[in-house]
Coordinates of C-alpha atoms in Angstrom, one line a residue:
Chain A
M263 CA -0.1 0.0 0.0
R264 CA 1.4 3.4 -1.0
A265 CA 1.8 6.2 1.5
H266 CA -1.2 8.1 0.2
E267 CA -3.4 5.0 0.2
Q268 CA -2.3 4.5 3.8
F269 CA -3.2 8.0 4.6
I270 CA -6.7 7.4 3.1
A271 CA -7.1 4.2 5.2
F272 CA -6.0 6.1 8.3
R273 CA -8.4 9.0 7.6
T274 CA -11.2 6.4 6.9
I275 CA -10.7 4.7 10.3
L276 CA -10.4 8.1 12.1
T277 CA -13.6 9.5 10.3
R278 CA -15.5 6.3 11.2
E279 CA -14.5 6.5 14.8
I280 CA -15.5 10.3 15.0
R281 CA -18.8 9.5 13.2
R282 CA -19.5 6.7 15.7
F283 CA -19.1 8.9 18.8
M284 CA -21.0 11.6 17.2
R285 CA -23.8 9.5 16.1
I286 CA -24.3 8.3 19.8
W287 CA -23.6 11.7 21.3
I288 CA -26.1 11.3 24.0
Q289 CA -24.2 8.3 25.3
T290 CA -20.7 9.7 24.6
L291 CA -20.7 13.5 25.0
V292 CA -23.6 14.3 27.3
P293 CA -23.0 12.1 30.3
P294 CA -19.4 13.3 31.0
A295 CA -20.7 17.0 30.8
I296 CA -23.5 16.1 33.4
T297 CA -21.0 14.1 35.6
I298 CA -18.5 17.0 35.6
V299 CA -21.1 19.6 36.4
L300 CA -22.2 17.7 39.3
Y301 CA -18.5 17.5 40.5
F302 CA -18.4 21.1 40.1
I303 CA -21.5 21.8 42.1
I304 CA -20.7 19.2 45.0
F305 CA -16.9 19.4 45.3
G306 CA -16.3 22.9 44.0
N307 CA -19.3 24.9 45.4
L308 CA -20.9 22.9 48.2
I309 CA -17.9 21.3 49.9
G310 CA -15.1 23.3 48.3
S311 CA -16.3 26.6 49.7
R312 CA -15.7 25.0 53.2
I313 CA -12.2 23.7 52.3
G314 CA -10.7 27.1 51.5
T315 CA -7.5 27.3 49.4
M316 CA -5.3 24.6 48.3
D317 CA -1.7 25.4 47.1
G318 CA -2.7 29.1 47.1
F319 CA -5.8 28.6 44.9
D320 CA -9.5 28.4 45.6
Y321 CA -10.5 24.8 45.8
M322 CA -12.8 25.1 42.8
Q323 CA -9.8 26.4 40.7
F324 CA -7.6 23.7 42.2
V325 CA -9.9 20.8 41.1
V326 CA -10.8 22.1 37.6
P327 CA -7.7 20.8 35.9
G328 CA -7.9 17.5 37.6
L329 CA -11.6 17.1 36.5
I330 CA -10.8 18.1 32.9
M331 CA -8.1 15.5 33.0
M332 CA -10.4 12.8 34.4
A333 CA -12.9 13.3 31.6
V334 CA -10.2 13.2 28.9
I335 CA -8.7 10.0 30.4
T336 CA -12.0 8.1 30.9
N337 CA -13.4 9.1 27.5
A338 CA -10.2 8.4 25.5
Y339 CA -10.1 5.0 27.1
S340 CA -13.8 4.1 26.8
N341 CA -14.1 5.2 23.1
V342 CA -11.3 2.9 22.0
V343 CA -12.2 0.0 24.2
S344 CA -16.0 0.1 23.3
S345 CA -15.5 0.7 19.7
F346 CA -12.8 -1.9 19.1
Y347 CA -14.5 -4.5 21.3
G348 CA -17.8 -3.7 19.6
A349 CA -16.1 -4.3 16.2
K350 CA -14.7 -7.6 17.5
F351 CA -18.1 -8.6 18.9
Q352 CA -20.0 -7.9 15.7
R353 CA -17.1 -9.3 13.7
S354 CA -16.9 -6.1 11.7
I355 CA -13.3 -5.8 12.6
E356 CA -12.8 -8.4 9.9
E357 CA -13.4 -5.6 7.3
I358 CA -10.3 -4.2 8.4
L359 CA -8.2 -7.4 8.9
V360 CA -8.9 -8.7 5.5
S361 CA -8.0 -5.4 3.9
P362 CA -4.4 -4.3 3.0
V363 CA -4.4 -1.7 5.9
P364 CA -1.0 -2.0 7.8
N365 CA -1.4 -2.7 11.5
Y366 CA 0.2 0.6 12.5
V367 CA -2.4 2.4 10.6
I368 CA -5.2 0.5 12.3
L369 CA -3.5 1.2 15.6
W370 CA -3.3 4.9 15.1
G371 CA -6.6 5.2 13.5
F372 CA -8.2 3.9 16.5
V373 CA -6.0 5.6 18.9
L374 CA -6.5 9.0 17.3
G375 CA -10.3 8.3 17.4
G376 CA -10.0 7.9 21.1
V377 CA -8.0 11.1 21.3
A378 CA -10.6 13.0 19.3
R379 CA -13.3 12.1 21.8
G380 CA -11.1 12.8 24.7
L381 CA -10.3 16.1 23.5
A382 CA -14.0 16.8 22.5
V383 CA -15.1 15.9 26.0
G384 CA -12.1 17.9 27.5
L385 CA -13.2 21.0 25.6
I386 CA -16.8 20.6 26.6
V387 CA -15.9 20.2 30.3
T388 CA -13.5 23.2 30.1
V389 CA -16.2 25.4 28.6
L390 CA -18.6 24.3 31.4
S391 CA -15.9 24.9 34.2
L392 CA -16.0 28.6 33.0
F393 CA -19.3 28.8 34.7
F394 CA -17.8 27.8 38.0
A395 CA -14.3 29.1 38.0
R396 CA -12.0 31.7 36.6
L397 CA -9.6 29.8 34.4
H398 CA -6.4 31.4 33.2
I399 CA -3.9 29.1 31.4
E400 CA -0.3 29.7 32.6
H401 CA 1.6 27.4 30.1
V402 CA -0.5 26.8 26.9
G403 CA 2.1 24.5 25.3
V404 CA 2.4 22.3 28.4
T405 CA -1.4 22.2 28.7
I406 CA -2.0 21.1 25.1
A407 CA 0.9 18.6 25.0
I408 CA 0.0 17.0 28.3
V409 CA -3.6 16.5 27.4
I410 CA -2.8 15.0 24.0
L411 CA -0.1 12.7 25.3
T412 CA -2.5 11.5 28.1
A413 CA -5.4 10.9 25.6
I414 CA -3.0 8.9 23.4
L415 CA -1.6 6.8 26.4
F416 CA -5.1 5.9 27.6
S417 CA -6.6 5.2 24.0
L418 CA -3.6 2.8 23.7
A419 CA -4.5 1.2 27.1
G420 CA -8.2 1.0 25.9
L421 CA -7.0 -0.8 22.6
I422 CA -5.0 -3.3 24.5
N423 CA -8.0 -4.1 26.8
A424 CA -10.2 -4.4 23.9
I425 CA -7.9 -7.0 22.1
Y426 CA -7.8 -9.0 25.1
A427 CA -11.5 -8.7 26.1
D428 CA -13.7 -11.8 25.4
S429 CA -16.9 -10.3 26.8
F430 CA -18.6 -7.0 27.6
D431 CA -17.7 -7.7 31.3
D432 CA -13.9 -7.7 30.4
I433 CA -14.1 -4.1 29.1
S434 CA -15.7 -2.8 32.2
I435 CA -13.3 -4.6 34.6
I436 CA -10.4 -2.4 34.1
P437 CA -12.1 1.0 34.1
T438 CA -13.9 -0.1 37.3
F439 CA -11.1 -1.7 39.3
V440 CA -8.0 -0.1 37.9
L441 CA -8.8 3.2 36.1
T442 CA -11.2 4.8 38.5
P443 CA -9.0 4.2 41.7
L444 CA -5.9 5.5 40.0
I445 CA -7.7 8.7 38.8
Y446 CA -9.3 9.3 42.3
L447 CA -6.1 8.7 44.1
G448 CA -4.1 10.6 41.3
G449 CA -4.4 14.0 42.9
V450 CA -7.5 15.2 41.1
F451 CA -9.0 16.4 44.4
Y452 CA -6.2 17.0 46.6
S453 CA -2.4 17.9 46.8
I454 CA -0.2 15.0 47.9
D455 CA 1.4 17.5 50.3
L456 CA -1.6 16.8 52.4
L457 CA -0.7 13.2 52.8
P458 CA 1.6 11.5 55.2
D459 CA 5.0 10.9 53.8
F460 CA 4.4 7.2 53.3
W461 CA 1.2 7.6 51.3
A462 CA 2.6 10.5 49.4
G463 CA 5.4 8.1 48.4
V464 CA 2.9 5.5 47.4
S465 CA 1.0 8.1 45.4
K466 CA 4.1 8.8 43.3
L467 CA 3.8 5.2 41.9
N468 CA 0.5 6.3 40.4
P469 CA 1.1 7.5 36.8
V470 CA -2.1 9.4 36.7
L471 CA -0.8 11.6 39.4
Y472 CA 1.9 12.9 36.9
M473 CA -0.6 13.6 34.2
V474 CA -2.9 15.4 36.5
N475 CA -0.2 17.5 38.0
A476 CA 1.4 18.3 34.7
F477 CA -1.9 19.5 33.4
R478 CA -2.4 21.4 36.6
Y479 CA 1.1 22.9 36.1
G480 CA 0.0 24.0 32.6
V481 CA -3.2 25.6 33.8
L482 CA -2.4 27.0 37.3
G483 CA 1.4 26.9 37.2
I484 CA 1.6 24.6 40.3
S485 CA 2.6 20.9 40.5
D486 CA 3.4 18.4 43.2
I487 CA 5.8 16.7 40.9
N488 CA 8.7 17.5 38.4
I489 CA 7.1 18.3 35.0
L490 CA 10.1 17.1 33.0
W491 CA 9.8 13.8 34.7
A492 CA 6.1 13.7 34.1
F493 CA 6.5 14.1 30.3
T494 CA 9.5 11.6 30.2
M495 CA 7.2 9.0 32.0
I496 CA 4.3 9.5 29.8
T497 CA 6.2 9.3 26.6
G498 CA 7.9 6.1 27.9
F499 CA 4.6 4.6 28.6
I500 CA 3.2 5.6 25.1
V501 CA 6.2 3.9 23.4
A502 CA 5.9 0.8 25.5
A503 CA 1.9 0.6 25.1
S504 CA 2.3 1.3 21.2
W505 CA 5.0 -1.4 20.7
Y506 CA 2.7 -3.9 22.7
S507 CA -0.3 -3.0 20.8
L508 CA 1.4 -3.4 17.4
Y509 CA 2.8 -6.7 18.6
L510 CA -0.8 -7.9 19.5
L511 CA -2.0 -6.7 16.0
N512 CA 1.0 -8.3 14.2
T513 CA 0.7 -11.6 15.9
G514 CA -3.0 -11.5 15.6
K515 CA -3.5 -12.7 19.2
R516 CA -7.3 -12.8 20.2
L517 CA -8.2 -11.4 16.7
R518 CA -7.1 -14.1 14.3
S519 CA -7.6 -17.8 14.8
Chain B
M172 CA -2.4 -19.0 -18.0
T173 CA -1.9 -17.1 -14.7
T174 CA -2.7 -18.7 -11.5
A175 CA -5.1 -16.8 -9.4
L176 CA -4.5 -18.9 -6.2
H177 CA -1.7 -21.2 -5.4
I178 CA -1.8 -23.1 -2.2
S179 CA 1.0 -25.4 -1.2
K180 CA 1.4 -27.8 1.8
L181 CA -1.1 -25.7 3.8
K182 CA -1.5 -26.9 7.4
K183 CA -3.5 -25.6 10.2
I184 CA -3.4 -26.9 13.8
Y185 CA -5.6 -24.9 16.2
D186 CA -4.6 -24.2 19.7
D187 CA -6.7 -27.0 21.1
G188 CA -4.7 -29.5 18.9
F189 CA -7.4 -30.0 16.2
E190 CA -5.8 -30.4 12.8
A191 CA -8.0 -28.6 10.4
L192 CA -5.8 -28.7 7.4
K193 CA -3.3 -31.6 6.7
G194 CA -1.0 -30.0 4.1
I195 CA -3.4 -29.3 1.1
D196 CA -2.3 -28.2 -2.3
L197 CA -4.7 -26.2 -4.5
H198 CA -4.4 -24.3 -7.7
V199 CA -7.2 -22.0 -9.3
Q200 CA -6.5 -20.5 -12.7
Q201 CA -7.4 -16.9 -13.5
G202 CA -11.0 -16.5 -14.7
D203 CA -12.0 -19.8 -13.3
F204 CA -15.3 -20.3 -11.5
F205 CA -14.1 -22.8 -8.9
A206 CA -16.2 -24.8 -6.3
L207 CA -14.5 -25.7 -2.9
L208 CA -16.9 -28.1 -1.5
G209 CA -16.9 -30.3 1.7
P210 CA -19.0 -31.3 4.6
N211 CA -19.3 -29.1 7.6
G212 CA -16.0 -28.9 9.5
A213 CA -14.0 -30.3 6.6
G214 CA -11.7 -27.3 6.5
K215 CA -13.2 -24.9 3.9
S216 CA -13.7 -22.1 6.0
T217 CA -10.2 -22.4 7.5
T218 CA -8.7 -22.4 4.0
I219 CA -10.5 -19.3 3.2
G220 CA -9.7 -17.8 6.5
I221 CA -6.0 -18.3 5.8
I222 CA -6.3 -17.0 2.3
C223 CA -7.7 -13.7 3.6
S224 CA -5.6 -13.7 6.7
L225 CA -8.3 -14.1 9.4
V226 CA -6.7 -17.4 10.4
N227 CA -3.0 -17.9 10.9
K228 CA -1.5 -20.9 9.1
T229 CA 0.7 -23.4 10.8
A230 CA 2.7 -24.2 7.8
G231 CA 2.6 -23.9 4.0
Q232 CA 2.5 -21.3 1.4
V233 CA -0.3 -19.1 -0.2
E234 CA 0.0 -17.1 -3.2
I235 CA -2.6 -14.8 -4.8
F236 CA -1.8 -13.9 -8.3
S237 CA 1.8 -14.7 -7.5
Y238 CA 1.9 -12.5 -4.4
D239 CA 2.8 -14.3 -1.4
V240 CA 0.6 -13.5 1.5
D241 CA 3.5 -13.6 3.9
T242 CA 5.9 -11.5 1.9
H243 CA 3.7 -9.5 -0.2
F244 CA 0.8 -8.9 2.4
S245 CA -0.6 -5.7 1.0
E246 CA -0.4 -6.6 -2.8
A247 CA -2.0 -10.0 -2.1
K248 CA -4.9 -8.6 0.0
Q249 CA -5.6 -5.9 -2.9
Q250 CA -6.5 -8.8 -5.0
I251 CA -9.1 -10.6 -3.0
G252 CA -12.8 -9.8 -2.1
I253 CA -14.2 -11.9 0.6
V254 CA -18.0 -12.7 1.2
P255 CA -18.0 -14.4 4.5
Q256 CA -20.6 -17.0 5.6
E257 CA -21.9 -14.8 8.5
F258 CA -22.8 -11.2 8.4
N259 CA -19.9 -9.2 9.6
F260 CA -20.7 -5.6 9.2
N261 CA -21.5 -2.9 11.7
N262 CA -25.4 -3.2 12.2
F263 CA -25.5 0.5 13.1
E264 CA -23.7 1.9 10.0
K265 CA -25.7 2.9 6.9
V266 CA -25.6 0.8 3.9
K267 CA -23.6 3.3 1.8
D268 CA -21.1 4.1 4.6
I269 CA -20.2 0.4 4.9
L270 CA -19.1 0.3 1.4
T271 CA -17.3 3.8 1.2
T272 CA -15.6 2.9 4.5
Q273 CA -14.5 -0.4 3.0
A274 CA -13.2 1.3 -0.1
G275 CA -11.2 3.6 2.2
Y276 CA -9.5 0.6 3.8
Y277 CA -8.3 -0.1 0.3
G278 CA -6.9 3.4 -0.1
M279 CA -9.5 4.6 -2.6
P280 CA -10.2 8.3 -2.7
A281 CA -13.7 9.5 -1.4
S282 CA -15.0 10.3 -4.9
L283 CA -14.1 7.0 -6.4
A284 CA -15.4 5.1 -3.4
E285 CA -18.8 7.0 -3.7
E286 CA -19.0 6.1 -7.4
R287 CA -18.1 2.5 -6.8
A288 CA -20.6 2.3 -3.8
E289 CA -23.3 3.5 -6.1
K290 CA -22.4 1.2 -8.9
Y291 CA -22.4 -1.9 -6.9
L292 CA -25.4 -1.1 -4.7
K293 CA -27.3 -0.5 -7.9
K294 CA -26.0 -3.8 -9.4
L295 CA -27.1 -5.8 -6.4
G296 CA -30.5 -3.9 -6.3
I297 CA -30.1 -2.2 -2.8
W298 CA -29.4 1.3 -3.8
D299 CA -32.7 2.5 -2.5
K300 CA -31.7 1.2 0.9
R301 CA -28.4 3.1 0.9
D302 CA -29.3 5.5 3.7
I303 CA -30.7 3.1 6.2
Q304 CA -28.9 1.3 9.0
S305 CA -27.7 -2.2 7.9
R306 CA -29.5 -3.9 10.7
N307 CA -32.9 -2.9 9.1
L308 CA -32.2 -4.9 5.9
S309 CA -33.7 -8.4 5.3
G310 CA -31.5 -11.4 5.2
G311 CA -31.2 -11.4 1.4
M312 CA -30.4 -7.8 1.2
K313 CA -27.7 -8.3 3.9
R314 CA -26.2 -11.0 1.7
R315 CA -26.2 -8.7 -1.3
L316 CA -24.7 -5.9 0.8
M317 CA -21.8 -8.2 1.7
I318 CA -21.2 -9.1 -2.1
A319 CA -21.3 -5.4 -2.9
R320 CA -18.7 -4.6 -0.1
A321 CA -16.4 -7.4 -1.4
L322 CA -16.6 -6.0 -4.9
V323 CA -16.1 -2.2 -4.0
H324 CA -12.4 -2.5 -4.7
E325 CA -12.9 -4.5 -7.8
P326 CA -10.8 -7.5 -6.7
R327 CA -9.5 -10.0 -9.2
L328 CA -10.3 -12.9 -7.0
L329 CA -13.8 -13.1 -5.3
I330 CA -14.3 -15.7 -2.5
L331 CA -17.8 -16.5 -1.6
D332 CA -18.4 -18.7 1.5
E333 CA -21.9 -20.0 1.2
P334 CA -23.3 -16.8 -0.3
T335 CA -26.8 -18.1 -0.9
A336 CA -27.4 -19.7 2.5
G337 CA -31.1 -18.9 3.7
V338 CA -31.7 -16.9 0.4
D339 CA -35.0 -17.6 -1.4
I340 CA -34.8 -19.2 -4.9
E341 CA -35.7 -16.1 -6.8
L342 CA -32.9 -14.1 -5.2
R343 CA -30.6 -17.0 -5.4
R344 CA -31.1 -17.2 -9.2
S345 CA -30.4 -13.5 -9.6
M346 CA -27.3 -13.9 -7.6
W347 CA -26.2 -16.7 -9.7
Q348 CA -26.7 -14.6 -12.8
F349 CA -24.8 -11.7 -11.3
L350 CA -21.9 -14.0 -10.3
Q351 CA -21.9 -15.5 -13.8
E352 CA -21.7 -12.0 -15.3
I353 CA -18.8 -10.7 -13.2
N354 CA -17.0 -14.0 -13.8
L355 CA -17.4 -13.4 -17.6
A356 CA -16.1 -10.0 -17.1
G357 CA -13.0 -11.4 -15.7
T358 CA -13.2 -11.9 -12.0
T359 CA -12.0 -15.2 -10.7
I360 CA -14.5 -16.8 -8.4
I361 CA -14.1 -19.4 -5.6
L362 CA -17.4 -20.7 -4.3
T363 CA -18.2 -22.8 -1.3
T364 CA -21.8 -23.9 -1.0
H365 CA -24.0 -26.7 0.4
Y366 CA -26.3 -26.4 -2.5
L367 CA -24.5 -28.8 -4.9
E368 CA -26.8 -27.9 -7.8
E369 CA -25.5 -24.3 -7.5
A370 CA -21.9 -25.6 -7.8
E371 CA -22.7 -27.8 -10.7
N372 CA -24.5 -25.1 -12.6
L373 CA -21.9 -22.3 -12.0
C374 CA -18.4 -23.8 -11.5
R375 CA -16.0 -25.2 -14.1
N376 CA -13.7 -26.7 -11.8
I377 CA -14.0 -28.3 -8.3
A378 CA -12.1 -29.5 -5.3
I379 CA -13.6 -31.5 -2.5
I380 CA -12.1 -31.2 0.9
D381 CA -12.7 -33.6 3.7
Q382 CA -11.2 -34.0 7.1
G383 CA -8.5 -31.5 6.2
L384 CA -7.5 -33.2 2.8
I385 CA -8.4 -32.6 -0.7
V386 CA -10.0 -35.7 -1.8
E387 CA -10.9 -34.6 -5.4
N388 CA -9.6 -31.7 -7.5
T389 CA -10.7 -31.8 -11.2
S390 CA -12.8 -30.2 -13.8
M391 CA -16.6 -30.4 -13.1
K392 CA -17.0 -32.1 -16.5
N393 CA -14.5 -34.8 -15.6
L394 CA -15.9 -35.4 -12.1
L395 CA -19.4 -35.8 -13.4
L396 CA -18.1 -38.4 -16.0
T397 CA -16.9 -40.5 -13.1
L398 CA -20.5 -41.0 -12.0
Q399 CA -21.0 -44.9 -12.3
K400 CA -24.7 -44.8 -11.5
E401 CA -27.6 -42.4 -11.9
T402 CA -31.0 -42.8 -10.4
F403 CA -33.9 -41.3 -12.3
V404 CA -37.5 -40.8 -11.2
L405 CA -40.1 -41.6 -14.1
D406 CA -43.6 -40.2 -13.9
T407 CA -45.9 -42.3 -16.0
R408 CA -49.2 -41.4 -17.7
N409 CA -50.8 -44.7 -17.2
S410 CA -50.9 -47.0 -14.1
V411 CA -48.0 -49.3 -13.3
Q412 CA -48.8 -52.9 -12.3
N413 CA -47.1 -54.1 -9.0
D414 CA -45.3 -56.9 -11.0
L415 CA -43.4 -54.7 -13.2
S416 CA -40.1 -56.4 -14.4
I417 CA -37.6 -54.8 -16.9
D418 CA -34.9 -57.0 -18.3
G419 CA -31.3 -55.9 -17.5
Y420 CA -32.5 -52.8 -15.5
D421 CA -33.0 -52.0 -11.9
V422 CA -36.5 -50.4 -12.1
K423 CA -38.6 -50.1 -8.9
R424 CA -42.3 -49.2 -8.8
I425 CA -42.7 -46.3 -6.2
D426 CA -46.4 -45.9 -6.6
E427 CA -49.1 -46.3 -9.4
H428 CA -47.6 -43.5 -11.4
T429 CA -44.0 -43.4 -10.4
L430 CA -41.0 -45.5 -11.2
E431 CA -37.4 -45.3 -10.0
A432 CA -34.6 -46.5 -12.4
S433 CA -31.0 -46.9 -11.5
L434 CA -28.7 -47.0 -14.6
E435 CA -25.1 -48.0 -14.7
K436 CA -22.8 -45.8 -16.8
S437 CA -22.7 -48.5 -19.5
Q438 CA -26.5 -48.6 -19.7
N439 CA -28.7 -46.7 -22.1
V440 CA -31.9 -44.8 -21.6
N441 CA -33.2 -45.6 -25.0
A442 CA -33.2 -49.1 -24.4
L443 CA -35.0 -48.8 -21.1
F444 CA -37.6 -46.6 -22.7
M445 CA -38.3 -49.1 -25.4
Q446 CA -38.8 -51.8 -22.9
L447 CA -41.3 -49.7 -21.0
S448 CA -43.0 -48.6 -24.2
E449 CA -43.3 -52.4 -25.1
Q450 CA -45.1 -53.0 -21.8
G451 CA -47.5 -50.2 -22.6
I452 CA -46.0 -47.6 -20.0
E453 CA -46.0 -44.0 -21.2
I454 CA -43.5 -41.9 -19.7
A455 CA -44.7 -38.3 -19.0
S456 CA -41.6 -36.8 -17.4
M457 CA -38.2 -37.8 -16.1
R458 CA -35.8 -36.3 -13.6
N459 CA -32.5 -37.1 -11.6
K460 CA -33.5 -38.5 -8.2
T461 CA -30.7 -36.4 -6.6
N462 CA -28.3 -34.0 -8.1
R463 CA -25.5 -35.8 -9.9
L464 CA -22.9 -33.9 -8.2
E465 CA -24.5 -34.7 -4.9
E466 CA -24.2 -38.4 -5.5
L467 CA -20.6 -38.1 -6.3
F468 CA -20.0 -35.8 -3.2
V469 CA -21.6 -38.3 -0.9
A470 CA -19.7 -41.1 -2.4
L471 CA -16.3 -39.4 -2.0
V472 CA -17.0 -38.2 1.5
N473 CA -18.2 -41.6 2.5
K474 CA -15.2 -43.2 1.0
Q475 CA -13.0 -40.9 3.1
V476 CA -15.0 -41.8 6.3
E477 CA -14.6 -45.5 5.6
E478 CA -10.8 -45.1 5.0

């Protein structure tokens, strides 16, 4: 397949992915918006007003970056896992598998589909947050870079989950038992400076902490961790997850008999 | 003549140890209409799965128009269109989107994809359904959609895995006609079917696969010539007596107006008719009891079981 044909194939997968989540917008775009508004009301307005400041910011201002990141992570992940597993379940994945599309094009087509939804939801949530908090982005480059890299990483994770999944239960286990605890314990709602030393150390093993803090650094200019280290780690995870996803696609594990 | 499909020593052992293919060889010439027949579980779908890379082979070689599926993956796949046994499109996608998306996977620009989608949806008679979700199509329309999808990139080799299963006779005939047209236009076709009449009418060459081995691979004409015995059902105008006896022929009275005659290859229908006529029996019509290919197929498969 020539380069321009590969680009057409990539664009086809990406367009189909975007068309899919736009077609079911009531399931994909509205629920995160409602959830995040509830978070803003409960944690920001009702409880947050009693907490006071955190790292020198209103609690509402402090949690907004974390909540945006939470929406990006969960939506990037769930878009790829549900779309790819849905295609496996209906066997429509065979349409791509019998075609000459190289595996890396399949990989990036699905992953960027997840990134597109993650960013779309992130944008919706950011716009909604303006009704609750003043938002001034301190480092635009860092903010954009970290949100894109995070969406890529969790889209890759969603793809790996979907390849391994044999049932719809399998695609909800990881988000419920792994992703949600990592996000909630990843510094979305608090600074790890509030934790005892031991738990602060344990928290540093959580990769989501680095993403949330790097994003918070981009927006507010504050972070619990070193930003350079955060970027290095996320990039490392992306390289590892890409390699492993490609390995799964190349060997046909769980996809070809 | 160019070889459309060349399979050599193809083996497949599944993870559970089941040996689905035991080293088969198969050749299909360009322009052929080829039947790949076999009972359920014989290895047909595994063979097709390996050709279109949905199944990983254990050993052997597959070439499509001289492109090895291992070393020239992309070129080999460009040559094939596949119509699988089961529906495998996204139920929520619109009919036309399924075709244009498939065209995109083959690197086709959007304008050409739209043009091809229109061409094949019209040819298959489902153009008026282009904007509805595929799950709302009838079974026959879904089959036609799969054929249109397989043709959208105009492959040189079209593989149809039981394309007429569950399709009514009228639609089946129109599909036969369509397949014959595209075959005459130059597309090589490999067909698997359980309707042996379909294979006999459409295909010029045939392979029969059973228990992972090719048990017959020849032209349809040659295969039918090997038929040693044929059984005919004769409908008579007048009543036939219970004690009917025809010299040298195995003729059974089924009921008052029906006879069943089994003829060896060396025997002659004219002589049988003369004897019947001498006994005052007038034949109104005559037909094969079973399809000729069916008799051979059963004989070959049974032989394999006995061995």
